[in-house]
JSON list of C-alpha atoms in Angstrom, two decimals:
[
{"chain": "A", "resi": 1, "resn": "UNK", "atom": "CA", "xyz": [-67.47, -54.12, 29.95]},
{"chain": "A", "resi": 2, "resn": "UNK", "atom": "CA", "xyz": [-67.37, -51.26, 32.41]},
{"chain": "A", "resi": 3, "resn": "UNK", "atom": "CA", "xyz": [-63.65, -50.86, 31.85]},
{"chain": "A", "resi": 4, "resn": "UNK", "atom": "CA", "xyz": [-64.06, -50.47, 28.09]},
{"chain": "A", "resi": 5, "resn": "UNK", "atom": "CA", "xyz": [-66.79, -47.86, 28.54]},
{"chain": "A", "resi": 6, "resn": "UNK", "atom": "CA", "xyz": [-64.61, -45.80, 30.87]},
{"chain": "A", "resi": 7, "resn": "UNK", "atom": "CA", "xyz": [-61.49, -46.15, 28.69]},
{"chain": "A", "resi": 8, "resn": "UNK", "atom": "CA", "xyz": [-63.45, -44.90, 25.68]},
{"chain": "A", "resi": 9, "resn": "UNK", "atom": "CA", "xyz": [-64.47, -41.78, 27.59]},
{"chain": "A", "resi": 10, "resn": "UNK", "atom": "CA", "xyz": [-61.21, -41.03, 29.43]},
{"chain": "A", "resi": 11, "resn": "UNK", "atom": "CA", "xyz": [-58.00, -39.93, 27.70]},
{"chain": "A", "resi": 12, "resn": "UNK", "atom": "CA", "xyz": [-55.75, -39.30, 30.71]},
{"chain": "A", "resi": 13, "resn": "UNK", "atom": "CA", "xyz": [-52.47, -41.21, 30.27]},
{"chain": "A", "resi": 14, "resn": "UNK", "atom": "CA", "xyz": [-52.21, -42.14, 33.96]},
{"chain": "A", "resi": 15, "resn": "UNK", "atom": "CA", "xyz": [-55.74, -43.48, 33.87]},
{"chain": "A", "resi": 16, "resn": "UNK", "atom": "CA", "xyz": [-54.99, -45.51, 30.73]},
{"chain": "A", "resi": 17, "resn": "UNK", "atom": "CA", "xyz": [-51.91, -46.98, 32.41]},
{"chain": "A", "resi": 18, "resn": "UNK", "atom": "CA", "xyz": [-53.95, -48.05, 35.42]},
{"chain": "A", "resi": 19, "resn": "UNK", "atom": "CA", "xyz": [-56.78, -49.26, 33.19]},
{"chain": "A", "resi": 20, "resn": "UNK", "atom": "CA", "xyz": [-54.31, -51.55, 31.42]},
{"chain": "A", "resi": 21, "resn": "UNK", "atom": "CA", "xyz": [-53.31, -53.01, 34.79]},
{"chain": "A", "resi": 22, "resn": "UNK", "atom": "CA", "xyz": [-56.97, -53.75, 35.59]},
{"chain": "A", "resi": 23, "resn": "UNK", "atom": "CA", "xyz": [-57.57, -55.20, 32.14]},
{"chain": "A", "resi": 24, "resn": "UNK", "atom": "CA", "xyz": [-54.68, -57.62, 32.68]},
{"chain": "A", "resi": 25, "resn": "UNK", "atom": "CA", "xyz": [-55.92, -58.51, 36.15]},
{"chain": "A", "resi": 26, "resn": "UNK", "atom": "CA", "xyz": [-59.46, -59.13, 34.90]},
{"chain": "A", "resi": 27, "resn": "UNK", "atom": "CA", "xyz": [-58.10, -61.38, 32.14]},
{"chain": "A", "resi": 28, "resn": "UNK", "atom": "CA", "xyz": [-56.09, -63.35, 34.73]},
{"chain": "A", "resi": 29, "resn": "UNK", "atom": "CA", "xyz": [-59.15, -63.66, 36.98]},
{"chain": "A", "resi": 30, "resn": "UNK", "atom": "CA", "xyz": [-61.24, -64.86, 34.06]},
{"chain": "A", "resi": 31, "resn": "UNK", "atom": "CA", "xyz": [-58.63, -67.53, 33.36]},
{"chain": "A", "resi": 32, "resn": "UNK", "atom": "CA", "xyz": [-58.70, -68.61, 37.00]},
{"chain": "A", "resi": 33, "resn": "UNK", "atom": "CA", "xyz": [-62.49, -68.90, 36.88]},
{"chain": "A", "resi": 34, "resn": "UNK", "atom": "CA", "xyz": [-62.18, -71.11, 33.80]},
{"chain": "A", "resi": 35, "resn": "UNK", "atom": "CA", "xyz": [-59.61, -73.26, 35.61]},
{"chain": "A", "resi": 36, "resn": "UNK", "atom": "CA", "xyz": [-61.96, -73.62, 38.60]},
{"chain": "A", "resi": 37, "resn": "UNK", "atom": "CA", "xyz": [-64.81, -74.65, 36.33]},
{"chain": "A", "resi": 38, "resn": "UNK", "atom": "CA", "xyz": [-62.53, -77.23, 34.71]},
{"chain": "A", "resi": 39, "resn": "UNK", "atom": "CA", "xyz": [-61.48, -78.54, 38.15]},
{"chain": "A", "resi": 40, "resn": "UNK", "atom": "CA", "xyz": [-65.09, -78.85, 39.31]},
{"chain": "A", "resi": 41, "resn": "UNK", "atom": "CA", "xyz": [-66.08, -80.69, 36.12]},
{"chain": "A", "resi": 42, "resn": "UNK", "atom": "CA", "xyz": [-63.12, -83.05, 36.45]},
{"chain": "A", "resi": 43, "resn": "UNK", "atom": "CA", "xyz": [-64.10, -83.67, 40.06]},
{"chain": "A", "resi": 44, "resn": "UNK", "atom": "CA", "xyz": [-67.64, -84.56, 39.00]},
{"chain": "A", "resi": 45, "resn": "UNK", "atom": "CA", "xyz": [-66.27, -87.01, 36.41]},
{"chain": "A", "resi": 46, "resn": "UNK", "atom": "CA", "xyz": [-63.99, -88.52, 39.05]},
{"chain": "A", "resi": 47, "resn": "UNK", "atom": "CA", "xyz": [-66.92, -89.04, 41.40]},
{"chain": "A", "resi": 48, "resn": "UNK", "atom": "CA", "xyz": [-68.97, -90.73, 38.69]},
{"chain": "A", "resi": 49, "resn": "UNK", "atom": "CA", "xyz": [-66.06, -92.96, 37.63]},
{"chain": "A", "resi": 50, "resn": "UNK", "atom": "CA", "xyz": [-65.23, -94.02, 41.20]},
{"chain": "A", "resi": 51, "resn": "UNK", "atom": "CA", "xyz": [-68.66, -94.26, 42.76]},
{"chain": "A", "resi": 52, "resn": "UNK", "atom": "CA", "xyz": [-67.98, -97.75, 44.15]},
{"chain": "A", "resi": 53, "resn": "UNK", "atom": "CA", "xyz": [-64.63, -96.87, 45.79]},
{"chain": "A", "resi": 54, "resn": "UNK", "atom": "CA", "xyz": [-64.87, -97.39, 49.56]},
{"chain": "A", "resi": 55, "resn": "UNK", "atom": "CA", "xyz": [-62.66, -94.37, 50.25]},
{"chain": "A", "resi": 56, "resn": "UNK", "atom": "CA", "xyz": [-64.55, -92.13, 47.86]},
{"chain": "A", "resi": 57, "resn": "UNK", "atom": "CA", "xyz": [-66.17, -89.98, 50.56]},
{"chain": "A", "resi": 58, "resn": "UNK", "atom": "CA", "xyz": [-62.78, -89.16, 52.10]},
{"chain": "A", "resi": 59, "resn": "UNK", "atom": "CA", "xyz": [-61.24, -88.38, 48.71]},
{"chain": "A", "resi": 60, "resn": "UNK", "atom": "CA", "xyz": [-64.23, -86.24, 47.71]},
{"chain": "A", "resi": 61, "resn": "UNK", "atom": "CA", "xyz": [-64.24, -84.25, 50.93]},
{"chain": "A", "resi": 62, "resn": "UNK", "atom": "CA", "xyz": [-60.51, -83.60, 50.62]},
{"chain": "A", "resi": 63, "resn": "UNK", "atom": "CA", "xyz": [-60.84, -82.35, 47.02]},
{"chain": "A", "resi": 64, "resn": "UNK", "atom": "CA", "xyz": [-63.94, -80.29, 47.82]},
{"chain": "A", "resi": 65, "resn": "UNK", "atom": "CA", "xyz": [-62.17, -78.63, 50.76]},
{"chain": "A", "resi": 66, "resn": "UNK", "atom": "CA", "xyz": [-59.36, -77.65, 48.39]},
{"chain": "A", "resi": 67, "resn": "UNK", "atom": "CA", "xyz": [-61.83, -76.27, 45.83]},
{"chain": "A", "resi": 68, "resn": "UNK", "atom": "CA", "xyz": [-63.76, -74.36, 48.52]},
{"chain": "A", "resi": 69, "resn": "UNK", "atom": "CA", "xyz": [-60.51, -72.80, 49.73]},
{"chain": "A", "resi": 70, "resn": "UNK", "atom": "CA", "xyz": [-59.50, -71.79, 46.19]},
{"chain": "A", "resi": 71, "resn": "UNK", "atom": "CA", "xyz": [-62.93, -70.28, 45.53]},
{"chain": "A", "resi": 72, "resn": "UNK", "atom": "CA", "xyz": [-62.96, -68.43, 48.85]},
{"chain": "A", "resi": 73, "resn": "UNK", "atom": "CA", "xyz": [-59.51, -66.98, 48.21]},
{"chain": "A", "resi": 74, "resn": "UNK", "atom": "CA", "xyz": [-60.55, -66.01, 44.70]},
{"chain": "A", "resi": 75, "resn": "UNK", "atom": "CA", "xyz": [-63.70, -64.27, 45.96]},
{"chain": "A", "resi": 76, "resn": "UNK", "atom": "CA", "xyz": [-61.67, -62.19, 48.44]},
{"chain": "A", "resi": 77, "resn": "UNK", "atom": "CA", "xyz": [-59.03, -61.34, 45.84]},
{"chain": "A", "resi": 78, "resn": "UNK", "atom": "CA", "xyz": [-61.62, -60.43, 43.21]},
{"chain": "A", "resi": 79, "resn": "UNK", "atom": "CA", "xyz": [-63.60, -58.33, 45.67]},
{"chain": "A", "resi": 80, "resn": "UNK", "atom": "CA", "xyz": [-60.45, -56.34, 46.49]},
{"chain": "A", "resi": 81, "resn": "UNK", "atom": "CA", "xyz": [-59.68, -55.90, 42.79]},
{"chain": "A", "resi": 82, "resn": "UNK", "atom": "CA", "xyz": [-63.24, -54.75, 42.11]},
{"chain": "A", "resi": 83, "resn": "UNK", "atom": "CA", "xyz": [-63.04, -52.21, 44.95]},
{"chain": "A", "resi": 84, "resn": "UNK", "atom": "CA", "xyz": [-59.71, -50.88, 43.66]},
{"chain": "A", "resi": 85, "resn": "UNK", "atom": "CA", "xyz": [-61.19, -50.57, 40.18]},
{"chain": "A", "resi": 86, "resn": "UNK", "atom": "CA", "xyz": [-64.26, -48.73, 41.44]},
{"chain": "A", "resi": 87, "resn": "UNK", "atom": "CA", "xyz": [-62.03, -46.29, 43.35]},
{"chain": "A", "resi": 88, "resn": "UNK", "atom": "CA", "xyz": [-60.02, -45.66, 40.19]},
{"chain": "A", "resi": 89, "resn": "UNK", "atom": "CA", "xyz": [-63.15, -44.92, 38.21]},
{"chain": "A", "resi": 90, "resn": "UNK", "atom": "CA", "xyz": [-64.47, -42.62, 40.93]},
{"chain": "A", "resi": 91, "resn": "UNK", "atom": "CA", "xyz": [-61.15, -40.76, 41.04]},
{"chain": "A", "resi": 92, "resn": "UNK", "atom": "CA", "xyz": [-60.93, -40.11, 37.32]},
{"chain": "A", "resi": 93, "resn": "UNK", "atom": "CA", "xyz": [-64.60, -39.51, 36.62]},
{"chain": "A", "resi": 94, "resn": "UNK", "atom": "CA", "xyz": [-65.17, -36.93, 39.34]}
]
């Protein structure tokens, strides 16, 4: 939302080029979030379907470690993207 507000108020071609980059990145990140949500929901279904499996705890912990790692990496990546975006806005709106 913030991107669209700034794009509406800023006509600089270089800014618009960089804004397009951020728009594409935000769309990709949104898709990744949706994929993570899907993975978590599938994991919950798997747990419910295999509740009596003797090796379930091992399998769950392995999958959850993978999901935690993906989420952690995403948080770092998104934080960097957000900081870059905020710097861009500061640069062009000053």
